[in-house]
Coordinates of C-alpha atoms in Angstrom, one line a residue:
M1 CA -143.1 11.8 125.3
L2 CA -140.4 10.8 127.7
C3 CA -137.1 10.4 127.4
Y4 CA -134.4 10.4 129.7
E5 CA -130.9 9.9 129.5
G6 CA -127.3 9.3 131.2
G7 CA -129.0 8.6 134.7
M8 CA -131.9 9.8 136.5
K9 CA -134.3 12.9 137.4
P10 CA -133.0 14.1 141.0
L11 CA -134.4 12.0 143.9
S12 CA -135.1 13.7 147.3
R13 CA -133.5 11.5 150.3
R14 CA -136.2 10.0 151.2
K15 CA -137.4 8.5 148.1
L16 CA -134.2 7.5 147.4
L17 CA -134.2 5.1 150.2
T18 CA -137.9 4.2 150.8
S19 CA -139.9 4.9 147.5
S20 CA -138.9 2.4 145.2
L21 CA -137.0 -0.1 147.6
G22 CA -140.0 -1.0 149.7
L23 CA -137.6 -0.3 153.0
G24 CA -138.3 2.0 155.9
V25 CA -135.9 5.1 157.1
L26 CA -134.8 3.0 160.0
A27 CA -132.4 0.9 157.0
A28 CA -131.0 4.0 156.1
P29 CA -127.2 5.1 156.6
L30 CA -126.3 8.1 159.0
V31 CA -125.8 10.3 155.8
S32 CA -124.5 13.3 155.7
R33 CA -124.3 15.7 152.7
G34 CA -120.9 17.5 151.5
A35 CA -121.4 20.9 152.9
G36 CA -118.4 23.4 154.3
A37 CA -115.6 22.4 156.2
A38 CA -115.5 18.4 158.0
I39 CA -112.4 17.2 159.5
A40 CA -112.9 13.6 161.0
R41 CA -110.6 10.7 162.0
V42 CA -111.4 7.1 162.2
D43 CA -110.0 3.7 162.6
A44 CA -110.6 3.1 159.1
A45 CA -112.0 5.0 155.8
V46 CA -113.8 3.5 152.7
V47 CA -113.7 5.3 149.3
G48 CA -117.1 4.7 147.4
A49 CA -120.5 3.4 148.6
G50 CA -121.0 0.8 146.3
I51 CA -121.6 -2.9 147.3
A52 CA -117.9 -3.6 147.6
G53 CA -117.3 -0.4 150.1
L54 CA -120.2 -0.7 152.0
T55 CA -119.5 -4.6 152.6
A56 CA -116.2 -3.7 153.6
A57 CA -117.2 -0.8 156.1
G58 CA -120.0 -3.4 157.6
A59 CA -117.4 -5.7 158.2
L60 CA -115.1 -3.4 159.7
Q61 CA -117.8 -1.4 162.1
A62 CA -119.0 -5.2 163.1
A63 CA -115.4 -5.9 164.3
G64 CA -115.3 -2.7 166.3
L65 CA -113.5 -0.3 164.7
S66 CA -114.7 3.3 164.0
V67 CA -115.1 3.6 160.2
L68 CA -116.7 6.4 157.5
V69 CA -117.7 5.8 154.1
L70 CA -117.2 9.0 151.5
E71 CA -119.1 8.8 148.4
A72 CA -118.6 11.2 145.3
R73 CA -122.7 10.5 144.2
E74 CA -125.5 12.1 146.2
R75 CA -126.8 8.5 146.6
I76 CA -125.2 5.1 147.6
G77 CA -125.3 2.0 144.9
G78 CA -122.7 3.1 142.6
R79 CA -123.4 1.2 139.7
V80 CA -126.3 -0.5 141.0
L81 CA -129.4 1.9 140.8
T82 CA -133.2 1.1 141.0
E83 CA -135.0 4.3 139.9
S84 CA -138.7 5.0 140.5
E85 CA -139.5 8.6 139.0
T86 CA -138.7 8.4 135.4
F87 CA -141.5 5.8 134.7
G88 CA -143.4 6.6 138.2
F89 CA -142.5 2.6 139.1
P90 CA -139.1 0.9 139.8
F91 CA -136.8 -0.4 137.0
E92 CA -133.2 -1.4 137.0
Q93 CA -130.8 0.8 135.3
G94 CA -127.3 -1.4 136.6
A95 CA -127.6 -4.7 137.7
T96 CA -130.6 -7.0 137.6
L97 CA -130.1 -10.9 138.6
L98 CA -128.2 -12.3 141.1
R99 CA -126.6 -15.5 139.0
G100 CA -125.6 -18.9 140.3
G101 CA -127.9 -19.7 142.5
T102 CA -126.8 -20.6 146.1
R103 CA -123.0 -20.4 145.2
N104 CA -123.5 -16.5 144.8
P105 CA -122.3 -14.9 148.4
L106 CA -124.3 -11.9 147.5
A107 CA -127.5 -13.9 146.8
R108 CA -126.9 -15.8 150.4
Y109 CA -126.8 -12.5 151.8
A110 CA -129.7 -11.1 150.1
A111 CA -131.6 -14.0 151.4
G112 CA -130.1 -13.5 154.8
A113 CA -131.1 -9.8 155.2
G114 CA -135.0 -11.1 154.7
L115 CA -135.0 -9.4 150.9
G116 CA -137.4 -11.2 148.9
L117 CA -136.1 -12.9 145.8
S118 CA -137.5 -14.3 143.1
S119 CA -136.2 -16.8 140.3
D120 CA -136.0 -16.0 136.9
A121 CA -135.3 -19.3 135.7
S122 CA -137.0 -19.3 132.3
P123 CA -134.5 -20.0 129.5
A124 CA -133.8 -17.6 126.8
T125 CA -135.8 -17.5 123.5
L126 CA -134.6 -17.0 119.8
L127 CA -136.4 -15.2 117.7
G128 CA -135.9 -14.4 113.9
P129 CA -138.2 -12.4 111.5
G130 CA -140.6 -15.4 111.3
G131 CA -141.2 -15.6 115.2
A132 CA -139.4 -18.5 117.2
V133 CA -136.4 -20.0 115.3
G134 CA -136.5 -23.7 114.6
P135 CA -135.1 -26.4 117.3
G136 CA -132.2 -27.3 114.9
E137 CA -130.7 -23.8 115.0
T138 CA -131.1 -23.6 118.6
T139 CA -129.1 -27.0 119.0
L140 CA -126.4 -25.5 117.0
W141 CA -126.2 -22.3 119.2
R142 CA -125.7 -24.4 122.1
R143 CA -123.6 -26.5 120.4
A144 CA -121.5 -23.2 119.3
R145 CA -121.7 -21.8 122.7
G146 CA -120.5 -25.5 124.4
A147 CA -117.7 -25.5 121.8
V148 CA -116.4 -21.9 123.1
E149 CA -116.8 -22.7 126.9
S150 CA -114.9 -25.8 126.1
A151 CA -112.2 -23.9 124.3
V152 CA -112.0 -21.2 127.1
A153 CA -111.6 -24.1 129.5
D154 CA -108.8 -25.5 127.7
A155 CA -107.0 -22.4 127.6
R156 CA -106.8 -22.1 131.6
R157 CA -106.0 -26.0 131.5
K158 CA -103.2 -25.3 129.5
S159 CA -102.3 -21.9 130.3
R160 CA -102.3 -20.6 126.8
D161 CA -103.9 -17.4 126.7
G162 CA -106.1 -16.4 123.5
P163 CA -109.3 -14.3 122.5
V164 CA -112.6 -15.4 124.0
V165 CA -114.1 -15.8 120.3
T166 CA -111.8 -15.5 117.4
R167 CA -112.6 -13.8 114.3
E168 CA -111.9 -17.0 112.7
M169 CA -115.4 -18.6 113.9
T170 CA -117.7 -17.9 111.1
D171 CA -120.7 -20.2 112.1
P172 CA -124.0 -18.6 111.8
Q173 CA -124.5 -18.6 115.7
V174 CA -121.1 -17.2 116.4
D175 CA -122.4 -13.4 116.0
L176 CA -125.0 -14.4 118.9
L177 CA -122.2 -15.7 120.4
R178 CA -120.3 -12.1 120.4
L179 CA -123.3 -10.6 121.3
Q180 CA -123.5 -13.1 124.6
Y181 CA -119.9 -12.7 125.7
G182 CA -119.8 -8.9 124.6
L183 CA -122.6 -8.2 127.1
E184 CA -120.5 -10.2 130.1
L185 CA -117.4 -8.8 129.1
G186 CA -118.5 -4.8 128.1
A187 CA -116.3 -5.4 125.4
S188 CA -115.9 -7.4 121.7
P189 CA -114.9 -10.9 123.0
E190 CA -111.9 -10.9 120.3
R191 CA -110.0 -8.7 122.8
A192 CA -110.4 -10.5 126.1
S193 CA -108.7 -13.4 127.7
A194 CA -110.0 -17.0 127.8
I195 CA -108.0 -17.6 130.4
D196 CA -109.9 -14.8 133.0
L197 CA -113.1 -15.8 131.7
A198 CA -112.3 -19.1 132.3
A199 CA -111.6 -18.5 136.1
R200 CA -114.9 -16.9 136.5
I201 CA -117.9 -18.9 137.9
R202 CA -119.5 -19.9 134.8
T203 CA -123.2 -19.2 135.3
D204 CA -126.2 -18.8 132.9
P205 CA -126.0 -14.9 131.8
D206 CA -129.7 -15.2 131.3
T207 CA -131.1 -17.0 134.3
G208 CA -131.0 -15.8 138.1
A209 CA -132.6 -14.5 140.8
R210 CA -134.3 -10.7 141.1
V211 CA -134.5 -9.1 143.8
E212 CA -138.3 -8.0 144.2
A213 CA -137.8 -4.6 145.9
G214 CA -135.5 -3.8 143.0
F215 CA -131.5 -4.6 143.0
S216 CA -130.9 -1.2 145.3
A217 CA -132.7 -3.0 148.4
I218 CA -129.3 -4.5 148.5
P219 CA -126.8 -1.7 148.9
A220 CA -129.8 -0.1 151.0
A221 CA -129.4 -2.8 153.6
L222 CA -125.7 -3.1 153.5
A223 CA -125.2 0.5 154.5
A224 CA -127.7 0.3 157.4
G225 CA -126.1 2.5 160.4
L226 CA -123.1 2.8 158.6
P227 CA -121.6 6.8 158.5
V228 CA -121.7 7.8 155.1
W229 CA -120.9 11.5 153.7
L230 CA -122.2 11.6 150.2
D231 CA -121.4 14.4 147.7
T232 CA -118.0 13.9 148.9
A233 CA -115.6 13.6 145.9
V234 CA -112.2 12.6 147.2
G235 CA -109.1 14.8 145.9
R236 CA -106.0 13.2 147.2
I237 CA -104.9 10.3 149.2
E238 CA -101.6 10.8 151.2
W239 CA -100.4 7.5 152.6
G240 CA -96.6 8.1 153.4
G241 CA -96.4 9.7 156.3
G242 CA -97.8 8.6 159.9
D243 CA -101.7 8.6 158.8
V244 CA -103.3 8.4 155.8
V245 CA -104.9 12.3 155.0
I246 CA -107.5 11.9 152.8
D247 CA -108.4 15.4 151.0
T248 CA -112.1 16.0 150.0
S249 CA -114.6 18.1 149.1
R250 CA -115.8 19.2 152.4
G251 CA -112.2 18.4 154.4
S252 CA -109.9 16.6 155.4
V253 CA -110.2 12.8 157.2
R254 CA -107.3 11.1 159.0
T255 CA -107.0 7.6 159.5
T256 CA -104.4 4.9 159.2
R257 CA -106.0 2.4 156.9
V258 CA -108.2 3.2 153.8
V259 CA -110.1 0.7 151.3
I260 CA -110.5 2.4 147.7
A261 CA -113.7 0.8 146.4
V262 CA -114.0 2.8 143.4
P263 CA -114.5 1.4 139.9
L264 CA -111.3 0.7 137.8
A265 CA -111.6 3.3 135.0
N266 CA -112.3 5.9 138.0
L267 CA -109.0 4.6 139.3
A268 CA -107.2 4.5 136.1
R269 CA -108.7 8.3 134.9
G270 CA -110.6 9.4 137.7
P271 CA -109.6 12.4 139.8
V272 CA -108.0 10.7 142.5
A273 CA -104.4 11.4 143.1
F274 CA -102.0 9.5 145.6
F275 CA -98.9 10.8 147.5
P276 CA -96.5 9.5 147.2
I277 CA -97.7 7.8 143.5
L278 CA -98.4 4.2 143.8
P279 CA -95.8 1.6 143.3
E280 CA -95.4 0.6 140.0
W281 CA -97.0 -3.3 140.2
K282 CA -100.2 -1.8 141.6
R283 CA -100.1 0.8 138.6
Q284 CA -99.6 -2.3 135.9
A285 CA -102.5 -3.8 137.7
I286 CA -104.7 -0.7 136.9
D287 CA -103.4 0.1 133.7
G288 CA -103.4 -3.7 132.5
L289 CA -107.0 -4.4 133.1
M290 CA -109.9 -2.9 131.0
T291 CA -113.0 -1.5 131.1
G292 CA -115.9 -2.4 129.5
I293 CA -119.3 -0.5 128.4
S294 CA -122.6 -1.8 129.1
E295 CA -125.5 0.5 128.6
R296 CA -129.3 -0.1 128.8
L297 CA -131.9 0.8 126.7
T298 CA -135.4 0.7 128.7
L299 CA -139.0 1.3 127.2
S300 CA -142.3 2.2 128.9
F301 CA -145.4 1.3 127.5
S302 CA -149.1 2.5 128.7
Q303 CA -150.4 -1.2 128.7
N304 CA -148.5 -4.8 128.4
V305 CA -148.0 -5.6 124.7
F306 CA -146.3 -8.7 125.4
G307 CA -148.6 -11.0 126.9
E308 CA -147.6 -13.3 129.9
A309 CA -143.9 -12.4 129.6
R310 CA -142.1 -11.6 132.9
G311 CA -138.4 -10.4 132.6
E312 CA -137.9 -13.3 130.2
R313 CA -134.5 -12.8 127.8
I314 CA -135.5 -13.1 124.5
Y315 CA -132.5 -12.8 121.5
Q316 CA -134.1 -10.9 118.1
R317 CA -132.3 -11.4 115.2
V318 CA -132.9 -8.9 112.9
R319 CA -132.4 -9.1 108.9
H320 CA -130.9 -6.2 107.0
G321 CA -129.9 -7.9 103.8
A322 CA -129.4 -11.5 102.5
Q323 CA -125.8 -11.6 104.2
S324 CA -126.3 -9.3 107.5
D325 CA -128.2 -10.2 110.4
T326 CA -127.8 -8.6 114.3
W327 CA -128.9 -10.2 117.1
H328 CA -130.4 -7.7 120.2
A329 CA -130.9 -9.0 124.0
I330 CA -134.4 -8.1 125.1
R331 CA -136.1 -8.7 128.5
L332 CA -140.1 -8.6 128.3
N333 CA -142.2 -7.0 131.0
P334 CA -139.2 -7.0 133.5
M335 CA -140.3 -6.2 137.1
G336 CA -143.5 -7.3 136.1
R337 CA -144.0 -4.1 134.7
A338 CA -145.4 -2.9 130.9
M339 CA -141.8 -2.7 129.9
A340 CA -139.2 -3.9 127.3
S341 CA -135.4 -3.3 127.9
E342 CA -132.4 -4.0 125.7
D343 CA -128.7 -4.3 127.1
L344 CA -126.1 -2.8 124.9
A345 CA -122.3 -3.7 124.7
G346 CA -119.1 -1.8 123.5
D347 CA -119.7 -0.1 120.2
A348 CA -123.3 -0.7 119.9
A349 CA -123.6 0.9 123.4
R350 CA -121.5 3.8 122.5
Q351 CA -123.7 4.4 119.5
A352 CA -126.9 4.4 121.1
V353 CA -125.9 7.1 123.6
A354 CA -124.2 9.1 120.6
I355 CA -128.1 9.3 118.9
G356 CA -129.8 9.6 122.3
G357 CA -132.2 7.7 123.8
D358 CA -135.4 9.3 121.5
A359 CA -133.7 8.2 118.3
A360 CA -132.5 4.5 119.7
G361 CA -135.8 4.0 122.1
W362 CA -137.8 4.5 118.2
A363 CA -135.6 2.2 116.4
M364 CA -136.0 -0.3 119.4
V365 CA -140.2 0.0 118.8
D366 CA -139.7 -0.7 115.6
R367 CA -137.6 -3.7 115.6
L368 CA -140.2 -4.8 118.5
A369 CA -143.3 -3.7 116.2
A370 CA -141.9 -5.9 113.6
Q371 CA -141.9 -9.2 116.0
F372 CA -145.0 -8.4 118.0
G373 CA -147.3 -6.2 116.0
G374 CA -148.3 -2.2 116.0
A375 CA -149.8 -2.3 119.5
V376 CA -146.0 -1.9 120.5
R377 CA -146.1 1.6 118.7
H378 CA -149.9 2.2 119.9
Y379 CA -148.8 2.0 123.5
Y380 CA -145.4 3.4 123.8
Q381 CA -144.8 6.1 126.2
G382 CA -141.0 6.7 126.2
A383 CA -137.6 5.4 126.8
H384 CA -134.5 6.0 129.0
L385 CA -131.1 4.9 128.1
T386 CA -128.2 5.0 130.7
A387 CA -124.8 6.6 129.6
W388 CA -122.4 4.8 132.5
H389 CA -119.6 5.2 130.2
R390 CA -120.1 9.2 130.5
D391 CA -120.6 9.1 134.3
P392 CA -118.1 10.5 135.9
W393 CA -118.0 8.3 138.5
S394 CA -118.0 5.1 136.8
L395 CA -116.7 6.1 133.0
G396 CA -117.7 2.3 132.2
S397 CA -119.1 -0.6 133.0
T398 CA -117.2 -3.9 134.9
S399 CA -113.7 -5.3 134.1
Y400 CA -112.0 -7.5 131.5
A401 CA -108.7 -8.8 131.3
P402 CA -107.0 -8.1 128.1
I403 CA -105.1 -11.2 126.4
G404 CA -102.4 -12.4 128.5
G405 CA -103.6 -9.8 131.6
H406 CA -105.2 -12.9 133.6
R407 CA -102.8 -12.7 136.9
L408 CA -103.8 -9.1 136.9
R409 CA -106.9 -9.4 139.3
V410 CA -104.4 -10.6 142.1
R411 CA -102.0 -8.0 141.8
L412 CA -105.0 -5.3 141.7
A413 CA -106.3 -6.7 145.1
E414 CA -103.2 -6.7 146.9
P415 CA -103.0 -4.0 149.7
V416 CA -100.1 -1.4 149.6
A417 CA -97.8 -0.8 152.8
R418 CA -100.7 -2.2 155.0
R419 CA -102.6 1.3 154.1
L420 CA -104.1 1.2 151.2
Y421 CA -106.8 -1.9 150.5
F422 CA -108.4 -2.2 147.2
A423 CA -111.9 -3.6 146.7
G424 CA -114.6 -3.6 143.9
E425 CA -115.6 -6.4 141.0
A426 CA -112.1 -5.9 139.4
C427 CA -110.6 -7.5 142.3
S428 CA -112.3 -10.6 142.3
V429 CA -111.0 -13.6 140.3
A430 CA -114.0 -16.2 140.3
W431 CA -116.7 -13.7 140.3
A432 CA -115.6 -10.9 138.2
G433 CA -117.8 -8.6 136.3
Q434 CA -120.7 -9.6 139.0
T435 CA -122.1 -7.6 141.9
A436 CA -121.0 -11.0 143.6
G437 CA -117.5 -9.8 143.0
A438 CA -117.7 -6.2 144.1
Y439 CA -119.3 -8.4 148.0
E440 CA -116.4 -10.8 147.8
A441 CA -113.9 -8.4 147.3
G442 CA -115.2 -5.5 150.0
R443 CA -115.4 -8.8 152.7
E444 CA -111.8 -9.7 151.5
A445 CA -110.1 -6.0 151.9
A446 CA -111.8 -5.8 155.4
A447 CA -110.4 -8.7 156.7
A448 CA -107.1 -8.1 155.2
I449 CA -107.1 -5.2 157.6
L450 CA -108.3 -7.1 160.5
R451 CA -105.3 -9.9 159.9

């Protein structure tokens, strides 16, 4: 029985760039791996080879600047990871869908880059112990969600912040809403700012466009032709003198401008030290925003046990007693493979990682078998559980603003002394929490440097 936790089995460079992406090595970045001392001088350096960093670096290079991307991991992509070796076929450990249709700037980029996109437009299905719930309950859930969305929008109009979902809401559908908003935020919606959520472009969390070659094809395309130092951890950024000096695990980089495109939690608790220390207003923005926790549990089967499903989202209600229900957000046969994946957030994600992928996998098998029959157990092969919140270069998933913290994203995105520029989904207001936010923030950081 297979069980992998906390990331992925090691990939060779060639397999990383070609095996699951359908891309040739000509699409590869100009990769250099950390080994021995090196000294470089460039017009602009970028810390972090996720979507934000690669976008910023590409825009700067296109404008004629010499750039260098520094990445602590042994791969590009950050929290985007399509991995093929665990099960022998590709599956997503991070971002899955490009939501929002043509409004999504990253979806427009992917289409323009020639990456195939497939629509995942099937509405979510609500399942109870006896099968699909009745239309009456589905209508009540949609009304309850509409009421929350209206209240969130009203909070923004009146500039009166509060939680996305209050503890006083007791309708039976609220437990499902807590799960849905919790997955969007990575945390309990009772802790999150309604105004911050209202400022985001609202999209259906269950539908969108899937990248046919796997989501990692996007950072691979963004990285084409960029100089990237992999396995290169940044320890210190000195920005008070004539040059910005970046001390890394393989030597120093000198520049006049640096884009810092690492996850929010890595900024707040990671290993990078700034000298002089960042201004108080910037540290308040970093410390004031919060990082959610989202993980994914994926099951593999030796043959399809879910019929014609192809990535559709189901919400499964499991009854634990007369007064106790839990909801689970599951995709069946994602990427057209014999799989099932469950997205977990907040305390549920922590608990799953704490008990381990094997135990969490069998618990999910039992829930699915009760719904879809014994074939689920019979053809079950193994599980993979992410652990992004234990990954030292992520320390969590995406950002959310606490109640009263809805103005912090703008402050986080502001440059410091025209030397330090910041990018990432946490810097985006309209697309916070999504890969589109990272892409937009990368473009805006590059534009600020070029102005």
